Every structure is written in structure tokens, then in C-alpha cells.
mmCIF file of C-alpha atoms and ligand atoms in Angstrom:
data_model
loop_
_atom_site.group_PDB
_atom_site.id
_atom_site.type_symbol
_atom_site.label_atom_id
_atom_site.label_comp_id
_atom_site.label_asym_id
_atom_site.label_seq_id
_atom_site.Cartn_x
_atom_site.Cartn_y
_atom_site.Cartn_z
ATOM 1 C CA MET L 19 283.704 33.608 109.086
ATOM 2 C CA GLY L 20 283.583 36.889 107.177
ATOM 3 C CA THR L 21 281.760 39.074 104.705
ATOM 4 C CA LEU L 22 281.905 38.382 100.976
ATOM 5 C CA LEU L 23 281.121 40.891 98.239
ATOM 6 C CA VAL L 24 279.510 38.923 95.404
ATOM 7 C CA THR L 25 279.218 40.886 92.163
ATOM 8 C CA GLY L 26 276.474 39.646 89.841
ATOM 9 C CA GLY L 27 274.891 37.783 92.759
ATOM 10 C CA ALA L 28 271.384 38.267 91.325
ATOM 11 C CA GLY L 29 272.322 36.457 88.114
ATOM 12 C CA PHE L 30 272.224 32.734 87.408
ATOM 13 C CA ILE L 31 275.507 31.420 88.801
ATOM 14 C CA GLY L 32 276.007 34.248 91.294
ATOM 15 C CA SER L 33 272.625 33.610 92.956
ATOM 16 C CA ASN L 34 273.327 29.869 93.086
ATOM 17 C CA PHE L 35 276.633 30.765 94.805
ATOM 18 C CA VAL L 36 274.877 32.985 97.371
ATOM 19 C CA HIS L 37 272.432 30.156 98.185
ATOM 20 C CA HIS L 38 275.384 27.746 98.482
ATOM 21 C CA VAL L 39 277.373 30.073 100.769
ATOM 22 C CA LEU L 40 274.402 30.586 103.102
ATOM 23 C CA GLU L 41 273.819 26.849 103.339
ATOM 24 C CA HIS L 42 277.408 25.676 103.726
ATOM 25 C CA THR L 43 279.279 28.511 105.550
ATOM 26 C CA ASP L 44 278.765 31.179 108.232
ATOM 27 C CA HIS L 45 279.684 34.043 105.891
ATOM 28 C CA THR L 46 277.511 37.068 105.369
ATOM 29 C CA VAL L 47 277.127 38.372 101.814
ATOM 30 C CA ILE L 48 276.767 41.741 100.127
ATOM 31 C CA VAL L 49 275.550 41.375 96.539
ATOM 32 C CA LEU L 50 276.456 44.156 94.108
ATOM 33 C CA ASP L 51 274.281 43.803 91.017
ATOM 34 C CA LYS L 52 273.082 46.246 88.375
ATOM 35 C CA LEU L 53 269.901 44.217 87.891
ATOM 36 C CA THR L 54 270.203 44.267 84.121
ATOM 37 C CA TYR L 55 267.701 42.210 82.103
ATOM 38 C CA ALA L 56 269.689 39.152 83.397
ATOM 39 C CA GLY L 57 269.596 40.060 87.099
ATOM 40 C CA ASN L 58 266.594 39.182 89.250
ATOM 41 C CA ALA L 59 266.183 40.066 92.925
ATOM 42 C CA ALA L 60 263.651 37.206 93.120
ATOM 43 C CA SER L 61 266.554 34.761 92.781
ATOM 44 C CA LEU L 62 267.582 35.792 96.312
ATOM 45 C CA ALA L 63 264.056 35.808 97.774
ATOM 46 C CA GLY L 64 263.619 34.039 101.087
ATOM 47 C CA LEU L 65 267.272 34.223 102.133
ATOM 48 C CA PRO L 66 267.852 35.577 105.670
ATOM 49 C CA GLU L 67 268.061 39.384 105.618
ATOM 50 C CA ASP L 68 270.633 39.465 108.410
ATOM 51 C CA ARG L 69 273.072 37.539 106.183
ATOM 52 C CA VAL L 70 272.395 38.863 102.651
ATOM 53 C CA ARG L 71 272.131 42.470 101.468
ATOM 54 C CA LEU L 72 271.464 43.398 97.836
ATOM 55 C CA VAL L 73 273.008 46.658 96.625
ATOM 56 C CA GLU L 74 271.739 47.717 93.210
ATOM 57 C CA GLY L 75 274.624 49.295 91.327
ATOM 58 C CA ASP L 76 277.228 49.074 88.587
ATOM 59 C CA ILE L 77 280.633 47.420 89.039
ATOM 60 C CA ALA L 78 282.020 50.253 86.901
ATOM 61 C CA ASP L 79 280.869 52.833 89.509
ATOM 62 C CA ALA L 80 284.242 53.437 91.201
ATOM 63 C CA ALA L 81 282.850 55.399 94.177
ATOM 64 C CA LEU L 82 280.274 52.729 95.042
ATOM 65 C CA VAL L 83 282.812 49.935 94.546
ATOM 66 C CA ASP L 84 285.309 51.740 96.797
ATOM 67 C CA GLU L 85 282.698 52.086 99.547
ATOM 68 C CA LEU L 86 281.705 48.396 99.379
ATOM 69 C CA PHE L 87 285.281 47.064 99.291
ATOM 70 C CA GLY L 88 285.778 48.843 102.635
ATOM 71 C CA GLN L 89 283.009 46.698 104.164
ATOM 72 C CA VAL L 90 284.087 43.172 103.167
ATOM 73 C CA ASP L 91 286.825 40.564 103.662
ATOM 74 C CA ALA L 92 286.895 39.108 100.137
ATOM 75 C CA VAL L 93 285.314 39.611 96.727
ATOM 76 C CA VAL L 94 283.940 37.045 94.267
ATOM 77 C CA HIS L 95 283.368 38.595 90.847
ATOM 78 C CA TYR L 96 280.555 37.024 88.783
ATOM 79 C CA ALA L 97 279.026 40.162 87.208
ATOM 80 C CA ALA L 98 279.224 40.121 83.428
ATOM 81 C CA GLU L 99 277.335 40.416 80.224
ATOM 82 C CA SER L 100 277.198 36.676 79.632
ATOM 83 C CA HIS L 101 275.309 35.740 76.455
ATOM 84 C CA ASN L 102 277.172 35.046 73.206
ATOM 85 C CA ASP L 103 274.124 35.726 71.016
ATOM 86 C CA ASN L 104 273.645 39.180 72.581
ATOM 87 C CA SER L 105 277.334 39.959 72.067
ATOM 88 C CA LEU L 106 276.928 39.294 68.330
ATOM 89 C CA HIS L 107 273.985 41.730 68.242
ATOM 90 C CA ASP L 108 275.380 44.558 70.451
ATOM 91 C CA PRO L 109 278.939 44.131 71.769
ATOM 92 C CA ARG L 110 279.278 47.482 73.582
ATOM 93 C CA PRO L 111 277.821 46.490 77.011
ATOM 94 C CA PHE L 112 280.275 43.564 77.029
ATOM 95 C CA LEU L 113 283.216 45.956 76.899
ATOM 96 C CA ASP L 114 281.704 48.275 79.510
ATOM 97 C CA THR L 115 280.970 45.568 82.091
ATOM 98 C CA ASN L 116 283.435 42.783 81.381
ATOM 99 C CA ILE L 117 286.472 45.005 80.734
ATOM 100 C CA ILE L 118 285.899 48.395 82.420
ATOM 101 C CA GLY L 119 283.864 46.853 85.240
ATOM 102 C CA THR L 120 286.582 44.296 86.020
ATOM 103 C CA TYR L 121 289.236 47.034 85.825
ATOM 104 C CA THR L 122 287.249 49.121 88.338
ATOM 105 C CA LEU L 123 287.063 46.186 90.773
ATOM 106 C CA LEU L 124 290.773 45.407 90.392
ATOM 107 C CA GLU L 125 291.711 48.990 91.238
ATOM 108 C CA ALA L 126 289.596 48.722 94.409
ATOM 109 C CA ALA L 127 291.143 45.340 95.281
ATOM 110 C CA ARG L 128 294.562 46.950 94.921
ATOM 111 C CA LYS L 129 293.697 49.990 97.062
ATOM 112 C CA HIS L 130 291.975 47.968 99.818
ATOM 113 C CA ASP L 131 294.332 44.951 99.567
ATOM 114 C CA LYS L 132 291.374 42.554 99.450
ATOM 115 C CA ARG L 133 291.323 38.900 98.356
ATOM 116 C CA PHE L 134 289.721 38.780 94.895
ATOM 117 C CA HIS L 135 288.384 35.799 92.964
ATOM 118 C CA HIS L 136 287.568 36.301 89.293
ATOM 119 C CA ILE L 137 284.956 34.056 87.647
ATOM 120 C CA SER L 138 285.639 33.253 84.020
ATOM 121 C CA THR L 139 284.769 30.778 81.322
ATOM 122 C CA ASP L 140 286.302 27.971 79.265
ATOM 123 C CA GLU L 141 285.338 29.960 76.146
ATOM 124 C CA VAL L 142 288.529 32.038 76.499
ATOM 125 C CA TYR L 143 290.367 29.010 75.040
ATOM 126 C CA GLY L 144 288.342 28.981 71.811
ATOM 127 C CA ASP L 145 287.005 25.630 70.663
ATOM 128 C CA LEU L 146 288.122 22.054 69.968
ATOM 129 C CA GLU L 147 287.338 19.748 67.048
ATOM 130 C CA LEU L 148 284.708 17.068 67.631
ATOM 131 C CA ASP L 149 287.205 14.262 66.980
ATOM 132 C CA ASP L 150 290.043 15.831 69.019
ATOM 133 C CA PRO L 151 290.752 13.824 72.193
ATOM 134 C CA ALA L 152 292.259 16.976 73.786
ATOM 135 C CA ARG L 153 290.611 18.944 76.593
ATOM 136 C CA PHE L 154 291.404 22.456 77.826
ATOM 137 C CA THR L 155 293.985 22.773 80.617
ATOM 138 C CA GLU L 156 295.374 25.813 82.447
ATOM 139 C CA ASP L 157 298.187 25.870 79.835
ATOM 140 C CA THR L 158 295.944 26.031 76.734
ATOM 141 C CA PRO L 159 296.605 29.280 74.806
ATOM 142 C CA TYR L 160 293.833 31.888 74.780
ATOM 143 C CA ASN L 161 291.930 31.966 71.460
ATOM 144 C CA PRO L 162 288.447 33.463 72.045
ATOM 145 C CA SER L 163 285.896 33.538 69.214
ATOM 146 C CA SER L 164 283.029 35.907 70.111
ATOM 147 C CA PRO L 165 282.780 39.459 71.448
ATOM 148 C CA TYR L 166 281.622 37.868 74.746
ATOM 149 C CA SER L 167 284.518 35.435 75.076
ATOM 150 C CA SER L 168 287.100 37.993 73.939
ATOM 151 C CA THR L 169 285.992 40.422 76.657
ATOM 152 C CA LYS L 170 286.163 37.615 79.229
ATOM 153 C CA ALA L 171 289.670 36.772 77.970
ATOM 154 C CA GLY L 172 290.590 40.454 78.287
ATOM 155 C CA SER L 173 289.270 40.561 81.851
ATOM 156 C CA ASP L 174 291.321 37.463 82.784
ATOM 157 C CA LEU L 175 294.461 39.114 81.418
ATOM 158 C CA LEU L 176 293.738 42.276 83.429
ATOM 159 C CA VAL L 177 293.520 40.147 86.593
ATOM 160 C CA ARG L 178 296.856 38.466 85.787
ATOM 161 C CA ALA L 179 298.478 41.856 85.171
ATOM 162 C CA TRP L 180 297.133 43.290 88.448
ATOM 163 C CA VAL L 181 298.548 40.281 90.325
ATOM 164 C CA ARG L 182 301.968 40.593 88.739
ATOM 165 C CA SER L 183 302.282 44.380 88.554
ATOM 166 C CA PHE L 184 300.521 45.436 91.750
ATOM 167 C CA GLY L 185 300.503 42.344 93.961
ATOM 168 C CA VAL L 186 296.712 42.016 94.008
ATOM 169 C CA LYS L 187 295.740 38.814 95.884
ATOM 170 C CA ALA L 188 293.683 37.295 93.083
ATOM 171 C CA THR L 189 292.802 33.870 91.703
ATOM 172 C CA ILE L 190 290.926 33.005 88.494
ATOM 173 C CA SER L 191 288.641 30.116 87.609
ATOM 174 C CA ASN L 192 287.454 29.147 84.127
ATOM 175 C CA CYS L 193 284.380 26.958 84.228
ATOM 176 C CA SER L 194 282.451 25.027 81.593
ATOM 177 C CA ASN L 195 278.718 25.408 80.771
ATOM 178 C CA ASN L 196 276.511 25.545 83.865
ATOM 179 C CA TYR L 197 272.940 24.320 84.243
ATOM 180 C CA GLY L 198 270.498 24.437 87.149
ATOM 181 C CA PRO L 199 267.824 26.706 88.662
ATOM 182 C CA TYR L 200 267.657 30.500 88.130
ATOM 183 C CA GLN L 201 269.224 30.434 84.629
ATOM 184 C CA HIS L 202 267.811 33.047 82.243
ATOM 185 C CA VAL L 203 265.489 31.700 79.529
ATOM 186 C CA GLU L 204 267.758 33.119 76.805
ATOM 187 C CA LYS L 205 270.240 30.281 77.465
ATOM 188 C CA PHE L 206 270.074 26.894 75.739
ATOM 189 C CA ILE L 207 268.737 24.526 78.420
ATOM 190 C CA PRO L 208 266.156 26.868 80.044
ATOM 191 C CA ARG L 209 265.022 28.054 76.609
ATOM 192 C CA GLN L 210 264.229 24.502 75.515
ATOM 193 C CA ILE L 211 262.650 23.488 78.862
ATOM 194 C CA THR L 212 260.359 26.537 78.865
ATOM 195 C CA ASN L 213 259.572 26.071 75.166
ATOM 196 C CA VAL L 214 258.316 22.568 75.934
ATOM 197 C CA LEU L 215 256.356 23.865 78.941
ATOM 198 C CA ARG L 216 254.753 26.496 76.651
ATOM 199 C CA GLY L 217 254.037 24.021 73.824
ATOM 200 C CA ILE L 218 256.711 25.561 71.548
ATOM 201 C CA ARG L 219 259.110 23.232 69.708
ATOM 202 C CA PRO L 220 262.758 23.400 70.952
ATOM 203 C CA LYS L 221 265.179 25.235 68.626
ATOM 204 C CA LEU L 222 268.517 23.665 67.766
ATOM 205 C CA TYR L 223 271.186 25.812 66.096
ATOM 206 C CA GLY L 224 272.501 24.228 62.886
ATOM 207 C CA LYS L 225 272.890 20.465 63.029
ATOM 208 C CA GLY L 226 273.139 20.404 66.829
ATOM 209 C CA GLU L 227 276.485 18.589 66.760
ATOM 210 C CA ASN L 228 278.202 21.195 68.950
ATOM 211 C CA VAL L 229 279.425 19.821 72.268
ATOM 212 C CA ARG L 230 279.272 21.572 75.661
ATOM 213 C CA ASP L 231 280.766 20.246 78.916
ATOM 214 C CA TRP L 232 277.883 20.561 81.406
ATOM 215 C CA ILE L 233 278.332 21.131 85.151
ATOM 216 C CA HIS L 234 275.640 21.776 87.743
ATOM 217 C CA ALA L 235 275.816 25.363 89.090
ATOM 218 C CA ASP L 236 276.012 24.022 92.657
ATOM 219 C CA ASP L 237 279.223 22.156 91.791
ATOM 220 C CA HIS L 238 280.620 25.388 90.321
ATOM 221 C CA SER L 239 279.833 27.055 93.679
ATOM 222 C CA SER L 240 281.602 24.397 95.751
ATOM 223 C CA ALA L 241 284.636 24.695 93.473
ATOM 224 C CA VAL L 242 284.757 28.481 93.948
ATOM 225 C CA LEU L 243 284.538 28.142 97.745
ATOM 226 C CA THR L 244 287.377 25.600 97.587
ATOM 227 C CA ILE L 245 289.529 28.025 95.599
ATOM 228 C CA LEU L 246 288.714 30.916 97.975
ATOM 229 C CA ASP L 247 289.745 28.703 100.871
ATOM 230 C CA LYS L 248 292.791 26.888 99.478
ATOM 231 C CA GLY L 249 293.695 28.440 96.105
ATOM 232 C CA VAL L 250 297.194 29.801 95.541
ATOM 233 C CA ILE L 251 297.342 33.538 94.783
ATOM 234 C CA GLY L 252 298.034 34.228 91.116
ATOM 235 C CA GLU L 253 296.874 30.770 90.002
ATOM 236 C CA THR L 254 294.183 29.816 87.504
ATOM 237 C CA TYR L 255 291.954 26.763 88.079
ATOM 238 C CA LEU L 256 289.763 25.091 85.460
ATOM 239 C CA ILE L 257 286.380 23.859 86.753
ATOM 240 C CA GLY L 258 284.562 21.012 85.004
ATOM 241 C CA ALA L 259 282.691 17.803 85.807
ATOM 242 C CA ASP L 260 283.317 15.573 82.754
ATOM 243 C CA GLY L 261 279.872 16.350 81.334
ATOM 244 C CA GLU L 262 280.417 16.497 77.550
ATOM 245 C CA LYS L 263 277.150 16.239 75.566
ATOM 246 C CA ASP L 264 276.177 17.352 72.079
ATOM 247 C CA ASN L 265 273.278 19.803 71.839
ATOM 248 C CA LYS L 266 271.043 17.384 69.917
ATOM 249 C CA SER L 267 271.307 14.785 72.721
ATOM 250 C CA VAL L 268 270.430 17.417 75.331
ATOM 251 C CA VAL L 269 267.302 18.518 73.425
ATOM 252 C CA GLU L 270 266.258 14.896 72.955
ATOM 253 C CA LEU L 271 266.738 14.224 76.675
ATOM 254 C CA ILE L 272 264.668 17.305 77.646
ATOM 255 C CA LEU L 273 261.884 16.076 75.339
ATOM 256 C CA ALA L 274 262.072 12.510 76.692
ATOM 257 C CA LEU L 275 262.038 13.682 80.327
ATOM 258 C CA SER L 276 259.037 15.892 79.472
ATOM 259 C CA GLY L 277 257.095 12.982 77.978
ATOM 260 C CA GLN L 278 257.331 14.301 74.391
ATOM 261 C CA PRO L 279 258.501 12.581 71.161
ATOM 262 C CA THR L 280 262.286 13.004 70.976
ATOM 263 C CA ASP L 281 262.168 14.345 67.403
ATOM 264 C CA ALA L 282 259.703 17.172 68.203
ATOM 265 C CA TYR L 283 262.228 20.003 67.701
ATOM 266 C CA ASP L 284 263.259 22.401 64.886
ATOM 267 C CA HIS L 285 266.673 23.072 63.352
ATOM 268 C CA VAL L 286 267.150 26.867 63.082
ATOM 269 C CA THR L 287 269.778 29.289 61.761
ATOM 270 C CA ASP L 288 273.195 28.539 63.234
ATOM 271 C CA ARG L 289 275.068 31.001 65.487
ATOM 272 C CA ALA L 290 277.732 33.037 63.648
ATOM 273 C CA GLY L 291 281.200 31.739 64.526
ATOM 274 C CA HIS L 292 279.626 28.932 66.587
ATOM 275 C CA ASP L 293 282.272 27.209 68.748
ATOM 276 C CA MET L 294 282.228 23.469 68.019
ATOM 277 C CA ARG L 295 283.305 21.854 71.270
ATOM 278 C CA TYR L 296 284.388 22.774 74.800
ATOM 279 C CA ALA L 297 285.942 20.234 77.180
ATOM 280 C CA ILE L 298 287.613 20.818 80.547
ATOM 281 C CA ASP L 299 290.419 18.883 82.225
ATOM 282 C CA SER L 300 289.984 19.823 85.906
ATOM 283 C CA THR L 301 292.850 17.639 87.208
ATOM 284 C CA LYS L 302 294.652 20.590 88.827
ATOM 285 C CA LEU L 303 291.655 21.628 90.936
ATOM 286 C CA ARG L 304 290.924 18.021 91.922
ATOM 287 C CA THR L 305 294.474 16.965 92.783
ATOM 288 C CA GLU L 306 295.949 20.190 94.218
ATOM 289 C CA LEU L 307 292.861 21.453 96.098
ATOM 290 C CA GLY L 308 290.937 18.191 96.607
ATOM 291 C CA TRP L 309 287.654 19.263 94.953
ATOM 292 C CA THR L 310 285.146 16.771 93.509
ATOM 293 C CA PRO L 311 281.746 17.451 91.899
ATOM 294 C CA ARG L 312 278.595 16.106 93.599
ATOM 295 C CA TYR L 313 276.234 16.058 90.589
ATOM 296 C CA GLN L 314 277.666 13.180 88.535
ATOM 297 C CA ASP L 315 274.313 12.147 86.992
ATOM 298 C CA PHE L 316 273.390 14.651 84.247
ATOM 299 C CA GLU L 317 269.988 13.094 83.582
ATOM 300 C CA ALA L 318 268.984 13.390 87.258
ATOM 301 C CA GLY L 319 270.266 16.990 87.429
ATOM 302 C CA LEU L 320 268.416 17.885 84.225
ATOM 303 C CA LYS L 321 265.206 16.314 85.506
ATOM 304 C CA ALA L 322 265.442 18.344 88.730
ATOM 305 C CA THR L 323 266.050 21.467 86.615
ATOM 306 C CA ILE L 324 262.976 20.757 84.467
ATOM 307 C CA ASP L 325 260.948 20.330 87.681
ATOM 308 C CA TRP L 326 262.279 23.662 88.990
ATOM 309 C CA TYR L 327 261.152 25.521 85.832
ATOM 310 C CA ARG L 328 257.766 23.787 85.939
ATOM 311 C CA GLU L 329 257.286 24.901 89.554
ATOM 312 C CA ASN L 330 258.661 28.435 89.120
ATOM 313 C CA GLU L 331 256.875 29.833 86.093
ATOM 314 C CA THR L 332 256.366 33.199 87.841
ATOM 315 C CA TRP L 333 260.180 33.541 87.972
ATOM 316 C CA TRP L 334 260.757 33.009 84.219
ATOM 317 C CA ALA L 335 257.484 33.943 82.492
ATOM 318 C CA PRO L 336 258.061 37.752 82.411
ATOM 319 C CA ALA L 337 261.183 37.315 80.233
ATOM 320 C CA LYS L 338 259.960 34.543 77.938
ATOM 321 C CA ASP L 339 257.989 36.410 75.235
ATOM 322 C CA GLY L 340 260.662 39.090 74.739
ATOM 323 C CA VAL L 341 263.416 36.474 74.406
ATOM 324 C CA GLU L 342 261.432 34.464 71.844
ATOM 325 C CA ALA L 343 260.630 37.628 69.851
ATOM 326 C CA PHE L 344 264.369 38.481 69.763
ATOM 327 C CA TYR L 345 265.288 34.990 68.539
ATOM 328 C CA ALA L 346 262.448 34.952 65.998
ATOM 329 C CA SER L 347 263.763 38.218 64.498
ATOM 330 C CA LYS L 348 267.044 36.370 63.769
ATOM 331 C CA GLY L 349 265.444 33.196 62.422
ATOM 332 C CA GLN L 350 266.372 31.319 65.602
HETATM 333 P P1 NAD B 19 273.986 36.078 84.095
HETATM 334 O O1 NAD B 19 273.874 36.885 82.852
HETATM 335 O O2 NAD B 19 272.889 35.141 84.475
HETATM 336 O O3 NAD B 19 274.208 37.054 85.340
HETATM 337 C C1 NAD B 19 275.027 38.186 85.280
HETATM 338 C C2 NAD B 19 274.677 39.100 86.447
HETATM 339 O O4 NAD B 19 275.566 40.224 86.412
HETATM 340 C C3 NAD B 19 273.249 39.641 86.373
HETATM 341 O O5 NAD B 19 272.641 39.557 87.649
HETATM 342 C C4 NAD B 19 273.447 41.095 85.964
HETATM 343 O O6 NAD B 19 272.421 41.964 86.458
HETATM 344 C C5 NAD B 19 274.797 41.402 86.592
HETATM 345 N N1 NAD B 19 275.485 42.508 85.917
HETATM 346 C C6 NAD B 19 275.671 42.678 84.584
HETATM 347 N N2 NAD B 19 276.339 43.829 84.358
HETATM 348 C C7 NAD B 19 276.603 44.383 85.571
HETATM 349 C C8 NAD B 19 277.274 45.543 85.999
HETATM 350 N N3 NAD B 19 277.827 46.404 85.114
HETATM 351 N N4 NAD B 19 277.359 45.795 87.324
HETATM 352 C C9 NAD B 19 276.810 44.954 88.233
HETATM 353 N N5 NAD B 19 276.146 43.836 87.892
HETATM 354 C C10 NAD B 19 276.051 43.546 86.574
HETATM 355 O O7 NAD B 19 275.372 35.317 83.969
HETATM 356 P P2 NAD B 19 275.830 33.896 84.544
HETATM 357 O O8 NAD B 19 275.539 32.856 83.545
HETATM 358 O O9 NAD B 19 275.350 33.769 85.939
HETATM 359 O O10 NAD B 19 277.404 34.110 84.563
HETATM 360 C C11 NAD B 19 278.054 34.636 85.718
HETATM 361 C C12 NAD B 19 279.550 34.625 85.495
HETATM 362 O O11 NAD B 19 279.988 33.290 85.246
HETATM 363 C C13 NAD B 19 280.000 35.437 84.289
HETATM 364 O O12 NAD B 19 281.214 36.093 84.618
HETATM 365 C C14 NAD B 19 280.234 34.399 83.201
HETATM 366 O O13 NAD B 19 281.219 34.832 82.296
HETATM 367 C C15 NAD B 19 280.719 33.234 84.033
HETATM 368 N N6 NAD B 19 280.493 31.897 83.459
HETATM 369 C C16 NAD B 19 279.238 31.508 83.077
HETATM 370 C C17 NAD B 19 279.031 30.218 82.600
HETATM 371 C C18 NAD B 19 277.659 29.734 82.221
HETATM 372 O O14 NAD B 19 277.526 28.594 81.794
HETATM 373 N N7 NAD B 19 276.604 30.523 82.347
HETATM 374 C C19 NAD B 19 280.119 29.335 82.501
HETATM 375 C C20 NAD B 19 281.381 29.760 82.910
HETATM 376 C C21 NAD B 19 281.558 31.041 83.380
HETATM 377 O O1 TDX B 20 268.233 28.162 71.345
HETATM 378 C C1 TDX B 20 269.390 27.750 71.345
HETATM 379 N N1 TDX B 20 269.722 26.676 70.564
HETATM 380 C C2 TDX B 20 270.974 26.151 70.520
HETATM 381 O O2 TDX B 20 271.211 25.167 69.803
HETATM 382 C C3 TDX B 20 270.432 28.361 72.149
HETATM 383 C C4 TDX B 20 270.107 29.557 73.001
HETATM 384 C C5 TDX B 20 271.695 27.811 72.098
HETATM 385 N N2 TDX B 20 271.972 26.744 71.307
HETATM 386 C C6 TDX B 20 273.315 26.146 71.337
HETATM 387 C C7 TDX B 20 274.474 27.100 71.237
HETATM 388 C C8 TDX B 20 275.547 26.394 72.038
HETATM 389 O O3 TDX B 20 276.215 25.428 71.234
HETATM 390 O O4 TDX B 20 273.439 25.538 72.618
HETATM 391 C C9 TDX B 20 274.770 25.669 73.129
HETATM 392 C C10 TDX B 20 274.733 26.403 74.454
HETATM 393 O O5 TDX B 20 274.339 27.748 74.178
HETATM 394 P P1 TDX B 20 274.288 28.863 75.334
HETATM 395 O O6 TDX B 20 273.384 28.427 76.423
HETATM 396 O O7 TDX B 20 274.038 30.161 74.686
HETATM 397 O O8 TDX B 20 275.755 28.769 75.950
HETATM 398 P P2 TDX B 20 277.235 29.000 75.335
HETATM 399 O O9 TDX B 20 277.216 29.867 74.151
HETATM 400 O O10 TDX B 20 277.870 27.638 75.228
HETATM 401 O O11 TDX B 20 277.899 29.820 76.561
HETATM 402 C C11 TDX B 20 277.605 29.458 77.926
HETATM 403 O O12 TDX B 20 278.662 28.751 78.503
HETATM 404 C C12 TDX B 20 279.863 29.455 78.707
HETATM 405 C C13 TDX B 20 277.303 30.714 78.760
HETATM 406 O O13 TDX B 20 276.222 31.434 78.161
HETATM 407 C C14 TDX B 20 278.526 31.583 78.888
HETATM 408 O O14 TDX B 20 278.254 32.675 79.761
HETATM 409 C C15 TDX B 20 279.638 30.753 79.465
HETATM 410 O O15 TDX B 20 280.828 31.496 79.463
#
């Protein structure tokens, strides 16, 4: 039992992790979150106040970070600028948070000698061809495509350097695309679900052939707890649940599960530099640390996610119009 500092714990995956930790462990949690457009204190509503404290602040604020590292046993670092489309529009915040923010945390981990787990993405490996049987492994060379993924790649390399040069007790995980509750409506699955709920046609970039390897956010959380518990310092673990789907199939499934005709969507302008396919081989995590995902049925997980958005309109509605106006300005 101990206290975890969770950066970005008011975001999508971070808040799912906080819920998971409260349910499955005795840890207490301090969330450090800047509450950017992507952070939402409401994602932590209802959790016991004696076990979760939200501190509003920036991971690049060295004095605040230093103070908080003195109060915890370990740190799990989710905070990031996370959306590829935003990084194509305005890359600067991605450098500030993903690079300088991670650097600031690593310096505190070094000073306080605290266990540090860095959350990253499969996008650092670039993309795969549709007809390539290969999947990403921990040995795949880094080859990021977007300003977002290149700053995540940079942050991973900083972590590796701080382990090797300064002996920081860090691990890294690179996970595939997450879905589940509390995901911002700018992202693919919640955008299409809330479009259907609002009577707007879903928007598919390009032909919709691009493949993503979907994992439920709760499975990502259990994998991170496993790595915190049993991971070897200095190691990287890929997290994935064998959930490859092309975007067109996902839109069609959302429409079918919502009782709509499966062709009731629009093709819109493609994303610049759009990665074709991501696919994770998570053998190392499964065999060396004994992790397995719980959500094997994508259709059931997607249906539960659609139900969550239907029942939680007050959570997502304030962001919806602004997001759609932004996309409309880009023909998307
Ligand atoms: P998100 O955008 O939903 O949440 C990010 C959170 O970080 C928000 O609460 C935001 O307020 C906070 N934040 C941003 N800048 C900050 C700063 N300077 N200081 C403190 N807090 C700040 O993102 P997400 O989808 O939950 O992603 C979380 C992490 O998981 C990221 O590191 C991302 O790279 C990684 N990841 C995401 C996915 C995915 O499918 N979404 C997949 C693999 C890895
Ligand atoms: O309206 C849309 N239509 C569409 O076809 C949107 C928003 C997206 N797409 C496509 C683009 C991608 O091929 O859907 C796919 C998924 O898009 P996003 O939800 O933006 O995710 P992606 O770019 O794959 O990145 C996500 O997974 C890896 C997260 O946003 C990252 O933070 C994570 O690192």
C-alpha cells in the first residue's frame, strides 16, 4: 500500500487508471493535472476524497513537481498533449508538455529517487503496411510520423537516458489505441458515437482503410499496475489486446449498434501523413509478467461505451460544438 502520483489523471486514460487503482488496490492517489481542454475534474467525481486528491498544475512547474514527489511512493506519468490532429495544427504545446514536462518529472524522479512509470504509445514506431504480417515489438526501431508521436518518441528516449545516465528507476509502456468511458469527443470513437447521438453523420478520414489495434482503457490500466508491480527497471513493455480493426468497420459497427443504416456516414478530408496501420505484439508483457486482457470482445466493449456516452451527455456536451467547429474548418 502506498501513494501514487498520477500525472494527467483527469484525462481519458489517466482517469480510467485512477478508477481502476481505487477499485483494485489500497493505494491512495494524488492527481497532478493542468486541466487543459482535455482534462476534466468530473472524470474523478464520486471517488472517495480520503483516497484521491486533485492538484491543478503543470508537470513543467519544477517547484510544484518537487513538492509532490516528496509526498508519494511512485509516479505514473500519463500527462500529455495527445491528439495527432491538434499537433498538425499547433505543435508547440506538444513540445512544452511531452518533452519539457517529461524532463521536469525525470529530474524530480532522479532527485527524490522515486519509482517512475512512463506511459507512451505504439505511434513511436511509425506505421505498418496493411498487407504486412508484422506487428510492433519492443525491438522495432523508432520512426514517428506526426509532431505528437515524435514528441512522445523524444520523451521515451529521455526516460531511457535518465535510467542509463542517472540510475532513475523507470519503466516504459507503449500501448495501442484505447477506447472506453471518459474519452474526449475529439477522438475517433467518441466523436462518431456522439455524432450519431446528435443526429450528425459520422466522419471517416479518407477511405477509412487505416487500421488501429483497439484495447479497452481498463485493460491498459491493469497492464500498467502489473508493470509497476513486477516490471524490470529500465525495460519497455508493449501493451495490446489483439484488437486490429479498420476505421470503416468501426464506424459501421457504431452505426449498427445504434440502430442506424451502416452506410450513413461521410468520407472527409484525410489526415496529413495519416499512419496506415498499428499492431502490437504484447508477448513480452504476457509471458514475462503474466498479464492478460479482460475485454476480449470488442463489440461488447463498444456497446458498453456507446451506452456510457448516451447516459453521460452532461460530461461530453460542453466540448462537442467546439470540436465539430474545429473539424469543419478543416473539411473534416
Ligand atoms: P488526454 O488528452 O485525454 O489526457 C491528457 C491529460 O493530461 C489531460 O487531463 C490534460 O489536462 C493533462 N495535461 C496536459 N498537459 C499537461 C501539463 N502540462 N501538466 C499537467 N497535466 C497536463 O490523453 P489520453 O488519451 O488519456 O492519453 C494519456 C497518455 O496515454 C498520453 O501520454 C498518451 O500519449 C498515452 N497514450 C494514449 C493512447 C490513446 O489511445 N489515447 C494510446 C497509447 C498511449
Ligand atoms: O473523425 C475522425 N475520423 C477518422 O477517420 C477522427 C477523429 C479520426 N479518424 C481516424 C484517424 C485514425 O486512423 O480514426 C483513427 C483513430 O484516430 P484518433 O482517435 O485520432 O487516434 P490516433 O490518431 O490513432 O491516436 C490515438 O492512439 C494512439 C491517440 O489519440 C493517441 O494519443 C495514442 O498515442
